[in-house]
Each structure stands twice: as structure tokens, then as C-alpha cells.
Amino acid sequence: MTGFATKSWRRLMMCRPSQFDVIHKGHNAYMTMEEPVNKNLAMTQWEGLKSTFESIGTKVEVIENTKDQVDQVFCANCALVWGGKALISNMHNVPRRAESEPTIAWFKERNFEIYDSRPHGMNLEGCGDFAYNYDRKHAYLGYGFRTDEDAYNLVKDVIDFSGTEFHSLKLVSELCYHLDTAMLNLSQGHALVFRPAFSKESLNLIKEINGEENIIELTEEDCVTNFVPNAIPVQDGDKHYVVGMAFSPALERKLQDLGYEILLTPYQEYRKSGGSIRCSVLDIGI
């Protein structure tokens, strides 16, 4: 693939996790607070992820962590970015809503066009619930837990999806509360999918769009333990990378056989908050 595909995941926002912690028990199924966060290790893992992206030529731009905003490191949720426009989120969980103002200021400094979804009063959690095929022919908005079903119409009205078909996908498993914890679209047209995450109708739509032959069904181990849907696909010329926290040996072999190079970067401290790699980056170059 060329053109749009090679521009994906090449310019990222990341939030330095100086305030990261898990203090909101039960905000998702993973936030049990059974084990405290090792903050030094969390910072080391974040720096390692940033370095991994930079090592393959991806530009990373950092937003500093606002005081007391423990979840801001998961900046994928703060906005939906497409075509130079930043659609600012309205977070489902009240403690995260204070992230919006520093996010708006950051995008203004970079001359993005900004649309604030908050006055509409519906929940919309940015690129946590947004995905697209690498060729840009199809894009998706997930709903069911953090994003409201009606947000689809708002996104469709605000974002110019010319040349891209925009679809809505219903999430039904609390283990996959965002779309980026349920499905990953890779750079050669494959889609990694956790079947139990989707309604029957949404799963059929995913298969219809991507083709049964391109669907790789994920085990619970790879979805829930390894957070594989939360990996990042990066194409650099004829190289097809998948940057992830962990993969089962069987899935790693399968992806390698399909021509993908796996770049492992430890990120397990963030799973304590129900997040991983893709939660921690926002593609601002699409």
C-alpha cells in the first residue's frame, strides 16, 4: 500500500505519565486496584515505547501531564483526529473531563481546526472508539460502553470522510470497553478481531468489509491478557511493523508468516488501568 497508508501512525501525540496512577476502582473491568502501580517502571515503559516509535521514524510530540490527571497518559481518548481537525471528546468518566482544556490548548498551538463535542452532551471517547482500515476506504466508531450510539451522527457531521465509508460497531463485552481493545486493522489489510467483543450484526459487518480470509480471530489470552488489539501497526516503505506489549507464540508466528515484524515493548504497568500501547498514543497525522 502507498499514499494514505504510509502516512498512518507516523506523527503521534503522547502524554508523559508524570501523574499516572490507578485510583478509580471499577472504571473498567481491569481497574481492580489489587496491585499498586510501580510509577518508576511505568515511566521507563513509556519512555521505551516512545523510543521504539522514534527508532522506526515515527515523530512523537509530547503533551505534559496536567496535575492530578492520572489517566491523561491514555491520550487516544482525548480527541478524534482526521484531516487536520481535532474533535474533542466528552469523557464518560467524570474525573477525566478535566483533560479536555489542556488538550484543546495543545491542538491550538499546532494550528489544528478544533470542534468541541462537549456542548452536545453525549459521550464520545475519541480514538479509543475509532478505527480505520489502512487504505482509508472504511472507518469505524465503536459504541456501547464509553461512547454513545448517537455520537456516530455527530462524528459523521463534523469530520469530512470523503472517500471513506463510515460505520458503527456495537461492543457487548465489558472486557472490551473501547473499540481499540477489540479490533486491530493491520497495514496489509488483515484485521485482528476478538469475536465476543461485538454484537452479531457488527461482527458480520467486519467480516463483510474486510473479507473472511483477512480476519484473524484472537484468543482471550491475546485480547484480554496481551491486549493485542491495542498494538500499533506502522508501515515504513516495504516494512510492516506491529508494535505491541505481548503476543502468544502462535499469533506471533502467524503474523510473521504474513510478513509483519513484531516490535515488543513492555507496557504491563498500564494494563492495571485497563490500557496499553494504543491507548497511549493519538495519531495526529491522519
Short mmCIF file of C-alpha atoms in Angstrom, two decimals:
data_model
loop_
_atom_site.label_atom_id
_atom_site.label_comp_id
_atom_site.label_asym_id
_atom_site.label_seq_id
_atom_site.Cartn_x
_atom_site.Cartn_y
_atom_site.Cartn_z
CA MET A 1 0.00 0.00 0.00
CA THR A 2 1.09 3.55 -0.65
CA GLY A 3 -0.28 7.06 -0.19
CA PHE A 4 -2.58 7.29 2.81
CA ALA A 5 -1.33 4.02 4.27
CA THR A 6 2.27 5.17 4.64
CA LYS A 7 1.12 8.30 6.50
CA SER A 8 -0.66 6.37 9.23
CA TRP A 9 0.91 6.30 12.69
CA ARG A 10 3.83 8.49 11.54
CA ARG A 11 3.05 11.53 13.73
CA LEU A 12 1.83 10.83 17.24
CA MET A 13 0.76 12.63 20.39
CA MET A 14 1.92 11.04 23.64
CA CYS A 15 1.36 12.29 27.20
CA ARG A 16 4.28 12.00 29.59
CA PRO A 17 2.83 9.97 32.51
CA SER A 18 4.17 12.04 35.42
CA GLN A 19 0.79 11.77 37.20
CA PHE A 20 -0.15 8.21 36.21
CA ASP A 21 -1.78 6.08 38.88
CA VAL A 22 -4.80 3.82 39.37
CA ILE A 23 -7.16 5.43 41.87
CA HIS A 24 -10.61 4.95 40.31
CA LYS A 25 -11.60 1.40 41.15
CA GLY A 26 -14.14 -0.14 38.80
CA HIS A 27 -13.99 2.38 35.97
CA ASN A 28 -13.34 -0.68 33.80
CA ALA A 29 -13.01 -4.40 34.41
CA TYR A 30 -9.23 -4.17 34.80
CA MET A 31 -9.11 -1.42 37.44
CA THR A 32 -9.25 -3.73 40.47
CA MET A 33 -6.53 -1.87 42.41
CA GLU A 34 -5.26 -5.23 43.67
CA GLU A 35 -1.66 -4.30 42.88
CA PRO A 36 -0.21 -0.77 43.15
CA VAL A 37 1.37 0.95 40.18
CA ASN A 38 5.16 0.96 40.06
CA LYS A 39 5.48 4.56 38.90
CA ASN A 40 9.18 4.39 38.08
CA LEU A 41 8.63 1.28 35.98
CA ALA A 42 5.63 2.90 34.29
CA MET A 43 7.75 5.88 33.25
CA THR A 44 10.51 3.58 32.00
CA GLN A 45 8.00 1.60 29.92
CA TRP A 46 6.51 4.80 28.47
CA GLU A 47 9.96 6.08 27.52
CA GLY A 48 10.74 2.72 25.94
CA LEU A 49 7.58 2.91 23.84
CA LYS A 50 8.40 6.44 22.70
CA SER A 51 11.91 5.32 21.74
CA THR A 52 10.54 2.35 19.81
CA PHE A 53 8.36 4.62 17.67
CA GLU A 54 11.22 7.03 17.07
CA SER A 55 13.51 4.16 16.06
CA ILE A 56 11.25 3.40 13.07
CA GLY A 57 10.95 7.02 12.00
CA THR A 58 7.69 7.98 13.69
CA LYS A 59 7.59 11.52 15.08
CA VAL A 60 6.34 11.82 18.65
CA GLU A 61 5.05 15.12 20.06
CA VAL A 62 4.56 15.23 23.83
CA ILE A 63 1.81 16.85 25.88
CA GLU A 64 2.73 17.25 29.53
CA ASN A 65 0.57 15.59 32.16
CA THR A 66 -1.80 18.02 33.91
CA LYS A 67 -1.59 17.87 37.70
CA ASP A 68 -3.78 15.16 39.24
CA GLN A 69 -4.93 13.81 35.86
CA VAL A 70 -3.93 10.21 36.46
CA ASP A 71 -5.41 8.83 33.21
CA GLN A 72 -4.21 11.52 30.79
CA VAL A 73 -1.44 9.23 29.57
CA PHE A 74 -4.24 7.48 27.65
CA CYS A 75 -4.43 10.39 25.24
CA ALA A 76 -6.07 8.34 22.46
CA ASN A 77 -9.33 9.03 24.26
CA CYS A 78 -8.97 12.82 24.30
CA ALA A 79 -9.86 13.52 20.67
CA LEU A 80 -10.72 12.05 17.30
CA VAL A 81 -8.32 13.44 14.70
CA TRP A 82 -8.83 13.25 10.96
CA GLY A 83 -7.78 15.54 8.12
CA GLY A 84 -6.27 18.22 10.34
CA LYS A 85 -9.36 18.51 12.54
CA ALA A 86 -9.44 17.57 16.22
CA LEU A 87 -12.88 16.58 17.50
CA ILE A 88 -12.54 16.99 21.28
CA SER A 89 -14.03 14.20 23.40
CA ASN A 90 -16.67 14.28 26.08
CA MET A 91 -15.42 11.64 28.51
CA HIS A 92 -17.78 9.10 30.03
CA ASN A 93 -15.99 9.11 33.39
CA VAL A 94 -16.24 12.48 35.12
CA PRO A 95 -12.67 12.59 36.55
CA ARG A 96 -11.26 12.55 33.00
CA ARG A 97 -13.23 15.55 31.75
CA ALA A 98 -10.61 17.96 33.06
CA GLU A 99 -8.25 16.66 30.36
CA SER A 100 -10.18 18.50 27.63
CA GLU A 101 -8.97 22.06 28.19
CA PRO A 102 -5.21 21.28 28.08
CA THR A 103 -5.91 19.09 25.04
CA ILE A 104 -7.62 21.98 23.24
CA ALA A 105 -4.72 24.31 24.07
CA TRP A 106 -2.20 21.78 22.76
CA PHE A 107 -4.00 21.41 19.44
CA LYS A 108 -4.44 25.18 19.09
CA GLU A 109 -0.67 25.61 19.42
CA ARG A 110 -0.31 23.30 16.42
CA ASN A 111 -2.95 25.06 14.33
CA PHE A 112 -5.45 22.22 14.21
CA GLU A 113 -9.06 23.02 13.46
CA ILE A 114 -10.95 22.23 16.66
CA TYR A 115 -14.51 21.12 17.26
CA ASP A 116 -15.63 20.65 20.87
CA SER A 117 -18.15 17.82 21.30
CA ARG A 118 -18.89 18.59 24.95
CA PRO A 119 -21.82 21.00 24.41
CA HIS A 120 -23.73 18.18 22.68
CA GLY A 121 -23.95 16.32 26.00
CA MET A 122 -23.22 12.86 24.63
CA ASN A 123 -20.31 10.61 25.49
CA LEU A 124 -17.56 10.33 22.87
CA GLU A 125 -14.13 8.96 23.70
CA GLY A 126 -12.10 9.90 20.65
CA CYS A 127 -9.77 7.43 19.02
CA GLY A 128 -10.34 4.93 21.81
CA ASP A 129 -13.55 4.10 19.94
CA PHE A 130 -12.38 4.98 16.42
CA ALA A 131 -10.55 2.82 13.90
CA TYR A 132 -9.95 2.72 10.18
CA ASN A 133 -8.65 0.36 7.54
CA TYR A 134 -5.14 1.18 6.44
CA ASP A 135 -6.30 2.05 2.91
CA ARG A 136 -8.79 4.58 4.38
CA LYS A 137 -11.71 3.05 2.49
CA HIS A 138 -13.52 2.24 5.73
CA ALA A 139 -13.63 3.79 9.20
CA TYR A 140 -15.49 2.68 12.32
CA LEU A 141 -16.91 4.14 15.52
CA GLY A 142 -17.45 1.77 18.42
CA TYR A 143 -20.22 2.32 20.94
CA GLY A 144 -21.81 0.56 23.90
CA PHE A 145 -19.68 1.44 26.92
CA ARG A 146 -17.72 4.71 26.71
CA THR A 147 -19.16 6.22 23.54
CA ASP A 148 -22.88 6.72 22.93
CA GLU A 149 -24.56 5.29 19.86
CA ASP A 150 -25.79 8.75 18.83
CA ALA A 151 -22.20 10.03 18.69
CA TYR A 152 -21.92 8.39 15.27
CA ASN A 153 -24.07 11.11 13.71
CA LEU A 154 -22.05 13.88 15.36
CA VAL A 155 -18.76 12.45 14.11
CA LYS A 156 -20.19 11.98 10.63
CA ASP A 157 -21.36 15.60 10.55
CA VAL A 158 -18.12 17.09 11.86
CA ILE A 159 -15.46 15.00 10.10
CA ASP A 160 -15.02 15.01 6.33
CA PHE A 161 -14.96 11.34 5.42
CA SER A 162 -14.84 11.93 1.66
CA GLY A 163 -13.73 8.67 0.04
CA THR A 164 -14.20 6.73 3.28
CA GLU A 165 -17.25 4.71 4.29
CA PHE A 166 -18.02 5.31 7.96
CA HIS A 167 -19.58 2.52 10.02
CA SER A 168 -20.89 1.97 13.55
CA LEU A 169 -19.91 -1.11 15.60
CA LYS A 170 -21.62 -2.25 18.80
CA LEU A 171 -19.40 -3.51 21.63
CA VAL A 172 -21.00 -6.02 24.01
CA SER A 173 -18.21 -7.28 26.32
CA GLU A 174 -17.11 -5.25 29.34
CA LEU A 175 -13.62 -6.68 28.77
CA CYS A 176 -13.53 -4.66 25.54
CA TYR A 177 -14.94 -1.33 26.61
CA HIS A 178 -13.30 0.60 23.76
CA LEU A 179 -13.00 -0.39 20.10
CA ASP A 180 -9.21 -0.29 20.41
CA THR A 181 -9.40 -3.16 22.90
CA ALA A 182 -11.39 -5.35 20.48
CA MET A 183 -10.05 -4.95 16.93
CA LEU A 184 -6.80 -4.03 15.20
CA ASN A 185 -6.55 -3.22 11.49
CA LEU A 186 -3.10 -4.04 10.12
CA SER A 187 -1.14 -2.42 7.32
CA GLN A 188 -1.55 -5.27 4.79
CA GLY A 189 -5.32 -5.46 5.12
CA HIS A 190 -5.65 -8.02 7.89
CA ALA A 191 -7.96 -7.43 10.86
CA LEU A 192 -7.34 -8.92 14.30
CA VAL A 193 -10.73 -9.40 15.94
CA PHE A 194 -11.97 -10.68 19.30
CA ARG A 195 -15.30 -12.25 18.39
CA PRO A 196 -17.03 -11.97 21.82
CA ALA A 197 -16.47 -8.19 21.85
CA PHE A 198 -19.03 -7.49 19.12
CA SER A 199 -22.72 -7.91 18.51
CA LYS A 200 -23.57 -10.48 15.85
CA GLU A 201 -24.52 -7.75 13.38
CA SER A 202 -21.30 -5.81 13.93
CA LEU A 203 -19.15 -8.92 13.63
CA ASN A 204 -20.83 -9.79 10.33
CA LEU A 205 -20.19 -6.25 9.09
CA ILE A 206 -16.49 -6.50 9.96
CA LYS A 207 -16.26 -9.78 8.04
CA GLU A 208 -18.15 -8.39 5.07
CA ILE A 209 -15.93 -5.31 4.80
CA ASN A 210 -12.58 -6.98 5.39
CA GLY A 211 -13.23 -10.41 3.88
CA GLU A 212 -13.28 -13.65 5.86
CA GLU A 213 -9.83 -14.51 4.51
CA ASN A 214 -8.33 -11.40 6.14
CA ILE A 215 -9.88 -11.90 9.59
CA ILE A 216 -7.61 -13.28 12.31
CA GLU A 217 -9.68 -14.23 15.34
CA LEU A 218 -7.98 -13.53 18.65
CA THR A 219 -7.99 -15.81 21.66
CA GLU A 220 -8.96 -14.46 25.06
CA GLU A 221 -5.29 -14.67 26.03
CA ASP A 222 -4.22 -12.39 23.21
CA CYS A 223 -7.11 -9.97 23.65
CA VAL A 224 -7.56 -9.74 27.41
CA THR A 225 -4.11 -10.63 28.77
CA ASN A 226 -1.82 -9.45 25.98
CA PHE A 227 -4.01 -6.53 24.80
CA VAL A 228 -3.09 -7.28 21.18
CA PRO A 229 -5.91 -5.10 19.73
CA ASN A 230 -4.16 -2.22 21.49
CA ALA A 231 -0.99 -2.65 19.44
CA ILE A 232 0.02 -0.18 16.71
CA PRO A 233 0.59 -1.06 13.03
CA VAL A 234 3.23 1.05 11.27
CA GLN A 235 4.22 0.79 7.62
CA ASP A 236 7.63 2.16 6.64
CA GLY A 237 8.21 1.53 2.95
CA ASP A 238 8.09 -2.23 2.48
CA LYS A 239 8.36 -2.84 6.23
CA HIS A 240 5.19 -3.71 8.14
CA TYR A 241 5.62 -3.38 11.88
CA VAL A 242 3.30 -4.27 14.75
CA VAL A 243 4.31 -2.52 17.97
CA GLY A 244 2.81 -4.42 20.90
CA MET A 245 3.14 -5.34 24.56
CA ALA A 246 2.86 -9.12 24.22
CA PHE A 247 1.71 -11.82 21.78
CA SER A 248 1.11 -15.53 22.17
CA PRO A 249 3.75 -17.60 20.35
CA ALA A 250 1.10 -18.88 17.91
CA LEU A 251 -0.09 -15.40 16.97
CA GLU A 252 3.43 -14.04 16.72
CA ARG A 253 4.36 -16.83 14.28
CA LYS A 254 1.20 -16.25 12.24
CA LEU A 255 1.87 -12.53 11.90
CA GLN A 256 5.49 -13.14 10.98
CA ASP A 257 4.42 -15.63 8.32
CA LEU A 258 2.16 -12.91 6.88
CA GLY A 259 5.11 -10.54 6.59
CA TYR A 260 4.81 -8.49 9.78
CA GLU A 261 7.75 -7.64 12.02
CA ILE A 262 6.83 -7.71 15.71
CA LEU A 263 8.34 -4.99 17.90
CA LEU A 264 7.81 -5.94 21.54
CA THR A 265 7.88 -3.16 24.12
CA PRO A 266 6.93 -3.89 27.74
CA TYR A 267 3.91 -1.92 28.90
CA GLN A 268 2.32 -4.09 31.56
CA GLU A 269 2.07 -1.39 34.24
CA TYR A 270 -0.62 0.33 32.20
CA ARG A 271 -2.76 -2.78 31.97
CA LYS A 272 -3.50 -2.22 35.67
CA SER A 273 -5.60 0.71 34.46
CA GLY A 274 -7.13 -1.23 31.57
CA GLY A 275 -4.92 0.37 28.95
CA SER A 276 -1.91 -0.38 26.81
CA ILE A 277 0.01 0.98 23.85
CA ARG A 278 -2.64 2.28 21.51
CA CYS A 279 -4.50 3.90 24.41
CA SER A 280 -1.30 5.92 24.99
CA VAL A 281 -0.87 7.38 21.51
CA LEU A 282 -3.01 9.57 19.30
CA ASP A 283 -2.36 9.56 15.56
CA ILE A 284 -2.40 13.27 14.70
CA GLY A 285 -1.06 12.89 11.17
CA ILE A 286 -4.12 11.29 9.55
#
